[in-house]
Short mmCIF file of C-alpha atoms and ligand atoms in Angstrom, two decimals:
data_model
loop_
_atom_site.label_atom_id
_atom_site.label_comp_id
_atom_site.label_asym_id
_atom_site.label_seq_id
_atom_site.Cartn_x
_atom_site.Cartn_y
_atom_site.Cartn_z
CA UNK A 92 71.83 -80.20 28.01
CA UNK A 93 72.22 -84.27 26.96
CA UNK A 94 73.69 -85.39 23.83
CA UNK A 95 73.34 -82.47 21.08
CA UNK A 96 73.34 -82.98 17.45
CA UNK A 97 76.20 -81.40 15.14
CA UNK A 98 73.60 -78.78 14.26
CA UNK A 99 72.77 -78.30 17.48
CA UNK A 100 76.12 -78.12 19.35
CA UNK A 101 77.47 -75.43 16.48
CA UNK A 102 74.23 -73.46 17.97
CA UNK A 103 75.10 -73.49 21.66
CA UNK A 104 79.25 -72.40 20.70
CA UNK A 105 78.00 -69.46 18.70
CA UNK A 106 75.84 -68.45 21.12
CA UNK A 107 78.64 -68.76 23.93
CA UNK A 108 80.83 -67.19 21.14
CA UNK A 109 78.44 -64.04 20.60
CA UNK A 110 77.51 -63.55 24.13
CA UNK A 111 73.82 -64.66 23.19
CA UNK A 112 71.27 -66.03 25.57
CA UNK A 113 68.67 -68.23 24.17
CA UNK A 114 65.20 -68.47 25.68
CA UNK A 115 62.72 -70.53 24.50
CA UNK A 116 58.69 -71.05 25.23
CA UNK A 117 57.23 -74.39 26.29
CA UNK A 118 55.56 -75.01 23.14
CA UNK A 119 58.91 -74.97 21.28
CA UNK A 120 59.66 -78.16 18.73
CA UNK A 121 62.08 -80.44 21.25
CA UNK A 122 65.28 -79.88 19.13
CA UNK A 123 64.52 -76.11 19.72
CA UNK A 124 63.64 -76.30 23.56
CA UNK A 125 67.20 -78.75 24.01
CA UNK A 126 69.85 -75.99 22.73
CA UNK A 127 67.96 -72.77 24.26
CA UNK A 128 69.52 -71.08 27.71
CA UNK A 129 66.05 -70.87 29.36
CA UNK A 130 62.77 -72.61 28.67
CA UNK A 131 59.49 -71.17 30.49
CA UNK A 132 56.35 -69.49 29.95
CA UNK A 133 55.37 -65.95 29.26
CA UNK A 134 55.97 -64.58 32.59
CA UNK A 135 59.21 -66.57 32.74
CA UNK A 136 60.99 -65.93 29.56
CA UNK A 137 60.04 -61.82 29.84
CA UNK A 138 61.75 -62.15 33.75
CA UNK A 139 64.64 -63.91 32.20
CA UNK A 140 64.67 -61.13 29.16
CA UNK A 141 65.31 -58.53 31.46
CA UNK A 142 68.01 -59.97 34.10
CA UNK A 143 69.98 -61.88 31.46
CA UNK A 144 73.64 -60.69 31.05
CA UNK A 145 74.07 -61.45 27.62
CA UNK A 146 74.01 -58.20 25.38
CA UNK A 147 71.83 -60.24 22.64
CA UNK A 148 68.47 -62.42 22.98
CA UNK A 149 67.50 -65.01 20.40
CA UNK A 150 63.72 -65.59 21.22
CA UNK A 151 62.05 -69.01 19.99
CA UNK A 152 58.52 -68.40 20.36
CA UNK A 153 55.62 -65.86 18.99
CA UNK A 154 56.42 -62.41 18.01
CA UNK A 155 54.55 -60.51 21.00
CA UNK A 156 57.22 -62.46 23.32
CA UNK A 157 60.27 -61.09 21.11
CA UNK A 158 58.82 -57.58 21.50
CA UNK A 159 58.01 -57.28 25.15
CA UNK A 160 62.14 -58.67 25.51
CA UNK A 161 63.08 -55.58 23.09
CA UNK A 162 60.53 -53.64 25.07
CA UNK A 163 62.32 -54.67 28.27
CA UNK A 164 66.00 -54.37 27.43
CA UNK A 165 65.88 -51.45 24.23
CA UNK A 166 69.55 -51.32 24.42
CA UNK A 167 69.64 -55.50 23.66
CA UNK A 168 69.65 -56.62 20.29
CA UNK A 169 66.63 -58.91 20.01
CA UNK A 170 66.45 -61.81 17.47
CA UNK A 171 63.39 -63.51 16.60
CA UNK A 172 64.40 -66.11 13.93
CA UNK A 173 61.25 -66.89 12.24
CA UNK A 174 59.05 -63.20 12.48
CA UNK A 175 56.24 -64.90 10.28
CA UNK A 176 55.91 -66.60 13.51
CA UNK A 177 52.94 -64.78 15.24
CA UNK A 178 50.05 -65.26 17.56
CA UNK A 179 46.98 -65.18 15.76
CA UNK A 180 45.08 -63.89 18.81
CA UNK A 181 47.76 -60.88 19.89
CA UNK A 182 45.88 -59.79 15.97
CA UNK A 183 42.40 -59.81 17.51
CA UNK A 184 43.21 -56.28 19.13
CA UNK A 185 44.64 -53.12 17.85
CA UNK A 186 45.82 -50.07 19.05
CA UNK A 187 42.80 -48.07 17.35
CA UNK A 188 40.22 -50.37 17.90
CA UNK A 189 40.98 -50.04 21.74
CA UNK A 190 41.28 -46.35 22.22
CA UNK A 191 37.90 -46.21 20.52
CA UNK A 192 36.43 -48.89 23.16
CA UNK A 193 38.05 -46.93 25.80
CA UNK A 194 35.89 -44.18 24.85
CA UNK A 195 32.72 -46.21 25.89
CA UNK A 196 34.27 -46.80 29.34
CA UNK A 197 35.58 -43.65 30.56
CA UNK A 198 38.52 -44.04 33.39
CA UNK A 199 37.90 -48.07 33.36
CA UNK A 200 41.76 -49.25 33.59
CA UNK A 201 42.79 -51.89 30.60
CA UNK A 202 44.69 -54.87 31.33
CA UNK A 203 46.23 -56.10 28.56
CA UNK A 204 47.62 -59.98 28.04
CA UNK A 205 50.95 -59.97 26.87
CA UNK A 206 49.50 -61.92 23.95
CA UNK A 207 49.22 -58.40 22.56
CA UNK A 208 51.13 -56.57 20.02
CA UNK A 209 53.25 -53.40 21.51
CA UNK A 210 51.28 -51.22 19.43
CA UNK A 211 48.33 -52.45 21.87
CA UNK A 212 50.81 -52.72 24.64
CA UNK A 213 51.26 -48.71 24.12
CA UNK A 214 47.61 -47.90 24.55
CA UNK A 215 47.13 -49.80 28.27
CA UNK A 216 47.23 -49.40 32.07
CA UNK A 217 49.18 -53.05 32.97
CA UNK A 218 50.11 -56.35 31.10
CA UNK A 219 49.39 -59.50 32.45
CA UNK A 220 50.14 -63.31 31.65
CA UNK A 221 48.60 -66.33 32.35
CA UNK A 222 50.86 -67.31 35.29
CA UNK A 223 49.98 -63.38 37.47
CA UNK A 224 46.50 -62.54 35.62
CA UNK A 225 44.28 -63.05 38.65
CA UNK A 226 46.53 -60.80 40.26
CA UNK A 227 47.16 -58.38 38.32
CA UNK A 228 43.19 -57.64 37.76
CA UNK A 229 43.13 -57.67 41.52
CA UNK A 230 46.04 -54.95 42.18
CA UNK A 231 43.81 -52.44 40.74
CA UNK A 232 41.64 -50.39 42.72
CA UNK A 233 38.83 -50.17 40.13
CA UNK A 234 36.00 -52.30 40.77
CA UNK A 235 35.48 -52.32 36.81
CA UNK A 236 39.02 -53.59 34.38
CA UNK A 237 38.85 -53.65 30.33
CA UNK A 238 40.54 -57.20 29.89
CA UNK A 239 41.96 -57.83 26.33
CA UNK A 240 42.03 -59.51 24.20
CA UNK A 241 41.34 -63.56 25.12
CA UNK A 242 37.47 -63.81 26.54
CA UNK A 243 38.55 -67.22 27.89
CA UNK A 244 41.08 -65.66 29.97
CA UNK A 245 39.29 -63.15 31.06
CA UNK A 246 35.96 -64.89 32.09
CA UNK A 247 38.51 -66.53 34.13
CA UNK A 248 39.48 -64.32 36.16
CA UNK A 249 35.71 -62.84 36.61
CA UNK A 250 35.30 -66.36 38.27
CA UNK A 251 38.02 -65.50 40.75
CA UNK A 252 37.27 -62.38 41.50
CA UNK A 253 33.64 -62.19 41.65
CA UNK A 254 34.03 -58.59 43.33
CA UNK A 255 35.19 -57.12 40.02
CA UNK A 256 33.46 -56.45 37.09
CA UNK A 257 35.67 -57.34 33.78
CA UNK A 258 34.67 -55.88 30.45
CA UNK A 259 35.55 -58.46 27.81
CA UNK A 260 37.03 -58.27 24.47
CA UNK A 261 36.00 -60.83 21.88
CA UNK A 262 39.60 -62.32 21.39
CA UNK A 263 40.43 -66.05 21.82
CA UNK A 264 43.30 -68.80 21.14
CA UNK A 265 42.31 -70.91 18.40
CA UNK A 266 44.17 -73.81 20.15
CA UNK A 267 42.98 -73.64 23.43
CA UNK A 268 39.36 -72.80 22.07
CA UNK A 269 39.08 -75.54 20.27
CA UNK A 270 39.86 -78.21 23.32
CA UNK A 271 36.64 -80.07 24.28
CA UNK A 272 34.86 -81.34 26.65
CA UNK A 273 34.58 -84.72 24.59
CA UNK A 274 38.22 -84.51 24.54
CA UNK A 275 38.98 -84.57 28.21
CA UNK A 276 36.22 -86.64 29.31
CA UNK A 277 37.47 -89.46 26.73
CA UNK A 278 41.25 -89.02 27.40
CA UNK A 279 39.65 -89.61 31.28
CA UNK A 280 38.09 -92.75 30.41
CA UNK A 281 41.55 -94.00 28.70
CA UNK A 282 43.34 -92.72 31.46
CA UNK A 283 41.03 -93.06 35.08
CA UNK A 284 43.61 -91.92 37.87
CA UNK A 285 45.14 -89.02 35.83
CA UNK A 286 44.53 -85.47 36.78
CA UNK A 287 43.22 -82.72 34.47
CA UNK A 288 45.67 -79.50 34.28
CA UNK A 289 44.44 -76.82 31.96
CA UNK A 290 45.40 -73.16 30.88
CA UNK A 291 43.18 -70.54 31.34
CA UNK A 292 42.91 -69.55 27.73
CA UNK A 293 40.94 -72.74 27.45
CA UNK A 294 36.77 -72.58 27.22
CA UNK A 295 34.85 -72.16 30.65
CA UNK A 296 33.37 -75.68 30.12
CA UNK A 297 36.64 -77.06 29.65
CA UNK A 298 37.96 -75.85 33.20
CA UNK A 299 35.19 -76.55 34.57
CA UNK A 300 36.29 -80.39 34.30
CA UNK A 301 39.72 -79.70 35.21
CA UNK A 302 41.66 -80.55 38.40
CA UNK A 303 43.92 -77.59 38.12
CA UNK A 304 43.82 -74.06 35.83
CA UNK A 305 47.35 -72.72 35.58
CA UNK A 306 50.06 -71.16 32.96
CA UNK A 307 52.05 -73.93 31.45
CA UNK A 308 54.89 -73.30 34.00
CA UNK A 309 52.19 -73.70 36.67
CA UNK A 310 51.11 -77.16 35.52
CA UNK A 311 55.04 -78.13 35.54
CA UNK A 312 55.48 -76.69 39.25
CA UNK A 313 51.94 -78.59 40.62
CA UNK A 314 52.37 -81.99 38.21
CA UNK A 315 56.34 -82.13 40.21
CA UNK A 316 54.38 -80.89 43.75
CA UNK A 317 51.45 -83.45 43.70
CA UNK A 318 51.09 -86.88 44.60
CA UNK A 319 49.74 -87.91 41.68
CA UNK A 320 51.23 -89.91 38.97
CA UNK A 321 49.78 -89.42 35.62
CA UNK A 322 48.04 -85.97 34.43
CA UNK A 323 45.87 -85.34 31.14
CA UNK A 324 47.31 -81.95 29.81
CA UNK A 325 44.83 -79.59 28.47
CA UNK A 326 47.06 -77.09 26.24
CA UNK A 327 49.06 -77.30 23.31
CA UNK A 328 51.18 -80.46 23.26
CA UNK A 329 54.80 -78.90 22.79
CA UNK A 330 54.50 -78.53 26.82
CA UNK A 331 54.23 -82.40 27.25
CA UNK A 332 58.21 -83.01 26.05
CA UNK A 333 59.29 -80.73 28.89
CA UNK A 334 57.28 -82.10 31.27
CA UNK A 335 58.43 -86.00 30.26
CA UNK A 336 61.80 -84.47 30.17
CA UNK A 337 61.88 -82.56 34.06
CA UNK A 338 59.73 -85.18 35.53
CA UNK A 339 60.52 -88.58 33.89
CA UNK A 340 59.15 -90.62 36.77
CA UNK A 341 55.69 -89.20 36.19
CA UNK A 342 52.80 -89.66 33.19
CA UNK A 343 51.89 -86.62 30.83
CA UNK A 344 48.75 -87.33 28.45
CA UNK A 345 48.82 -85.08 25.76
CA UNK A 346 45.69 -83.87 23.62
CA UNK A 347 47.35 -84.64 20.23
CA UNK A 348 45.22 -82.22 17.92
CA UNK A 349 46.39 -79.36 20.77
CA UNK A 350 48.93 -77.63 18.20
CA UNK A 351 50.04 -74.41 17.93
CA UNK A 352 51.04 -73.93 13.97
CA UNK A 353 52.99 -70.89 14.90
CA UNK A 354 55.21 -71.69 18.02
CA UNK A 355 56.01 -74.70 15.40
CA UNK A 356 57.55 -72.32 12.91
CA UNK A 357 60.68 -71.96 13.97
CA UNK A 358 63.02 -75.00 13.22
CA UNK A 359 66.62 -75.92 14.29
CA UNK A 360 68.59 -74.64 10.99
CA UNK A 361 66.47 -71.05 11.77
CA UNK A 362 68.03 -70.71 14.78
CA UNK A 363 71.61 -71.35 13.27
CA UNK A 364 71.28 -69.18 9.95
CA UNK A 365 69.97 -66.44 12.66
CA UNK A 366 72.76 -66.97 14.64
CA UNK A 367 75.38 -66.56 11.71
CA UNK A 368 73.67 -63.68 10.66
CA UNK A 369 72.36 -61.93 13.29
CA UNK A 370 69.49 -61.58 12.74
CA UNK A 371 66.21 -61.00 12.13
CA UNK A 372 66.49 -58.94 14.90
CA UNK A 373 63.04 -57.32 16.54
CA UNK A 374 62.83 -53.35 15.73
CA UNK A 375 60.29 -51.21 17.68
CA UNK A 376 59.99 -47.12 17.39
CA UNK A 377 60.91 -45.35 20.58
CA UNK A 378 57.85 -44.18 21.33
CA UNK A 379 56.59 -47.56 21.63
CA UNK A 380 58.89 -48.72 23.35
CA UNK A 381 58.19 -45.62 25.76
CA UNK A 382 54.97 -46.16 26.21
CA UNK A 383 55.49 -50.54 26.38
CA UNK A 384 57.39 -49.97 29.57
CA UNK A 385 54.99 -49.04 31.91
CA UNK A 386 52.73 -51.75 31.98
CA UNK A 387 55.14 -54.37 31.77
CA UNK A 388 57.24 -53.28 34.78
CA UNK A 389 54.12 -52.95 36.57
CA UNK A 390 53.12 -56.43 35.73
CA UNK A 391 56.42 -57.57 36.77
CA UNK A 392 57.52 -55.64 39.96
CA UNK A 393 53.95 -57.69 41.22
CA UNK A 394 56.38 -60.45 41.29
P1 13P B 29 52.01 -69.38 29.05
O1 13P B 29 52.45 -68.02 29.44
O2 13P B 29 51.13 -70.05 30.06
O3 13P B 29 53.16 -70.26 28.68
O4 13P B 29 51.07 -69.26 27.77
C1 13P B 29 51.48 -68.62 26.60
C2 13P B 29 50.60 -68.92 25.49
O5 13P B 29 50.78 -68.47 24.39
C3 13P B 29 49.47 -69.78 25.76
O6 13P B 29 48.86 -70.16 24.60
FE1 SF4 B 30 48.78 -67.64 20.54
FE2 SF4 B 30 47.29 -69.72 21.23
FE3 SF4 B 30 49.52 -70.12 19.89
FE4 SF4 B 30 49.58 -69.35 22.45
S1 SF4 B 30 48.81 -71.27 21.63
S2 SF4 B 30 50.81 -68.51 20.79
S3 SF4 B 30 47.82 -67.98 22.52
S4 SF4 B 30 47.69 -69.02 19.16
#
């Protein structure tokens, strides 16, 4: 865990005091992401959520990755330290708004991207994230999926599975949407040998361009695989101190305007007053969290 600040070392005994596993997402501040148990992406951290022994999670990211944990392990307590934390696009969906969609498209199955909010969750067939998305549209049998709620995403997947025919839902990530073309093509001319990695959620112009399209664990796992040394990295920038930290001999570019306001909201003295107090902790009704199940364990017995 390297050298820890006082702040930051009373963190890591109270968690080993409370029997508290920490898991935090790759966009994390870098004084967050050095004191948590686990860092990862979506797919990851809800894995982790599930198998992890300790009878309490303290999640440091968005709020629809502290639910799916409480969604996954009800009997855990679940503490997400800054709630006003929240995904602007997991809002672009609700669970009204969807059932009356569904109407449009009798028996079409919706997959839903865990960048949802469980009262959405509780309304759909199977979750997905960016790391399994492809296949996860591709288990199902229909030739025809409802994708919500990112466009980006989901136009992303119609290009991989050309067989399929994916309803879109007008949703997008104001982070990822707002990566250009200009961007990447300029960071290229700085930077000639590097590789472009990007995340799906980005625009279909934007991939276009790109060497690789993958989840931000993804681009961690290919930037360690490949041969190449130096890689422009088309998603928020918070992913660029793990990837300097795992792979030091290697070159990560970041896009600097790539920033995620709220996976930036939680800071280190949040995660120690919600460790000496407990809380916030993450409270769903037990219906929802009846009806969440489903189609996350689908999602994740795909492996
Ligand atoms: P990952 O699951 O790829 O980490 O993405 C989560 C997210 O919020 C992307 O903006
Ligand atoms: Fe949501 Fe985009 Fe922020 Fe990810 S980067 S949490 S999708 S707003």
């Amino acid at each position: 865990m390297g050298r820890l600040s006082p702040i930051q070392g009373r963190i890591r005994e109270l968690a080993i005091e409370k029997d508290i596993v920490i898991l935090a997402h790759n966009y994390q501040i870098p004084e967050v992401q050095d004191i948590a148990d686990i860092v990862g992406d979506s797919l990851i951290l809800a894995m982790k959520a599930t198998r992890a022994p300790q009878s309490t999670i303290l999640f440091c990211g968005v709020d629809f990755m502290a639910e799916s944990a409480k969604a996954l392990s009800p009997e855990k307590r679940v503490i997400h330290p800054v709630p006003g934390s929240r995904c602007p696009m997991a809002h672009m969906v609700d669970g009204e708004s969807l059932r009356e969609f569904r109407k449009g498209h009798p028996g079409v199955p919706v997959v839903a991207y865990v960048n949802t909010t469980a009262e959405t969750k509780a309304e759909v067939d199977i979750c997905c994230t960016s790391a399994n998305a492809v296949k996860v549209v591709a288990s199902l049998e229909s030739e025809k999926v409802i994708f919500v709620p990112d466009s980006n995403l989901g136009q992303y997947v119609q290009s991989q599975l050309p067989e399929k025919e994916i309803i879109l839902w007008p949703g997008y990530c104001h982070v990822h949407n707002d990566i250009t073309v200009e961007q990447i093509v300029g960071k290229k001319d700085e930077h000639p040998e590097a590789l472009v990695l990007v995340h799906p959620e980005c625009t279909p112009a934007v991939i276009n361009v790109a060497d690789k399209v993958a989840s931000t664990e993804g681009m961690i796992r290919y930037a360690r695989e490949s041969p190449a040394g130096e890689f422009i990295i088309g998603t928020e920038e918070g992913l660029v101190y793990r990837m300097r930290k795992d792979i030091p001999d290697k070159v990560f570019i970041p896009l600097e305007t790539a920033v995620c306001p709220n996976m930036k909201k939680i800071g280190i003295e949040d995660v120690l007053m919600a460790l000496e107090k407990m809380g916030p902790t993450v409270e769903l009704d037990e219906d929802i969290i009846e009806r969440n199940r489903p189609p996350l364990e689908r999602m994740l017995s795909l492996g």
